[in-house]
């Protein structure tokens, strides 16, 4: 049986700390260095970069990181696996090769492609092979789309490593695949070793967002040592799929605990069935155990056959958008907002119905008896979207500016004056048959092999791990922010937001499970009230997860909410005051 493989992460998104790769290579022993550079929004960003500068549709920051650590990785036998290839994994591989040649190095560089469906999109739509991920309706009008990338699994990576690749660069592989691939290669797993693969998927999900599992964005952040500079994580994955999540003992800040691991486990998921291209991972079977300082064992994870389809990230042109913000200072905020809105529509050459979408909000950031000028300010926000750039541009923003001397007292715009319309993209998730998306594994200067994406179906029966048997405490209660008891982690999945809520002892779980219903969420977070909400239980993690459908409109690039990614949704919930049993506050 092979020893565990230690897989480190050095990036959680396109823009993460540039020194991450060097820190993970120099901070302690690792076998594989991975990095996640992609998100739905990143694919849109890369498409815009590629349109302006053909041949640059990949993450150049990855190439820069490789310049820093490539020599050390080759000297120490550290493999590198990353999805930084974006829309052009072969181009990214060539850029890394150029750096290597300049440094006098000769790594064996592989790339995995096949995820980019744009060259075949008309054929796939014509054959009814692309359907909307949520509605099941056929995708139409291929000319609308800027990107269409299937989420590939780990087996192309496994093939590349099996052929002695030192560096493997993929396109839109799943975030977990870049961890699952090295683990499957190292341990010799097969496509139907679902429990082992599921364990690696959980490990990959936990470390893919870099320092989010070592204390970043953690509700109980005051418990995190030296949070100003968090160390990045690693997963030490054993042959049975169990893993130890940790960080280097190098003096960097951070915390790996059951709390930080639970928080990240809930990030951007749905229900207990976590569907992927290689395995359906049962998040309701995860077992967490703190085994040492900054070391948490993840075990017991069960897996089932994956779907016979792959998820597809599609981005299309959404048209144009613009928005303006006007200060509403002092008294009579609601009355002032009504006057400003009425006056705006008198000044605007278009009617509300002329726009595809109009959103207005009054943001009550003001305080009673304000002690500073800033505490006296509320904000009226108007946002418009339309395919017609002319309607959304200066005709819109100038209508706001014209009110400056003829509106409510204390009027001024926030965030600058009138501006032009801005193009925006819309995220549209889809499904495609796995059989239609083979992976191509190529080596610079060598052969390219085709690896199919089909996984044999095996009937399995998985039981969820039972939760704690404790009962909720009775007795007196106290009105306090619910965050004194619960932690939360929230984020975006396309137009949906997910809100994970967890507690850290059994009695608190019994109370939370009974207390925090869907109806309670609607009451505590009124902005969610008009949306469909799913509630999922994870007793094994002492956690709940809520999926709020449509609150982010057509995704991050199109949302008009102040928090377009729902990152603050969990902290808003934690700030709400509820009656909590005093026994939980001791």
Short mmCIF file of C-alpha atoms in Angstrom, two decimals, residues 193 216 238 317 361 369 413 505 539:
data_model
loop_
_atom_site.label_atom_id
_atom_site.label_comp_id
_atom_site.label_asym_id
_atom_site.label_seq_id
_atom_site.Cartn_x
_atom_site.Cartn_y
_atom_site.Cartn_z
CA UNK A 193 -13.16 3.11 -6.51
CA UNK A 216 -9.71 32.84 5.98
CA UNK A 238 -4.18 7.96 2.17
CA UNK A 317 -23.33 38.58 -23.69
CA UNK A 361 -33.09 50.12 -3.58
CA UNK A 369 -28.80 60.70 16.12
CA UNK A 413 -23.81 61.19 -6.02
CA UNK A 505 -21.26 21.26 19.95
CA UNK A 539 -26.12 16.17 10.96
#
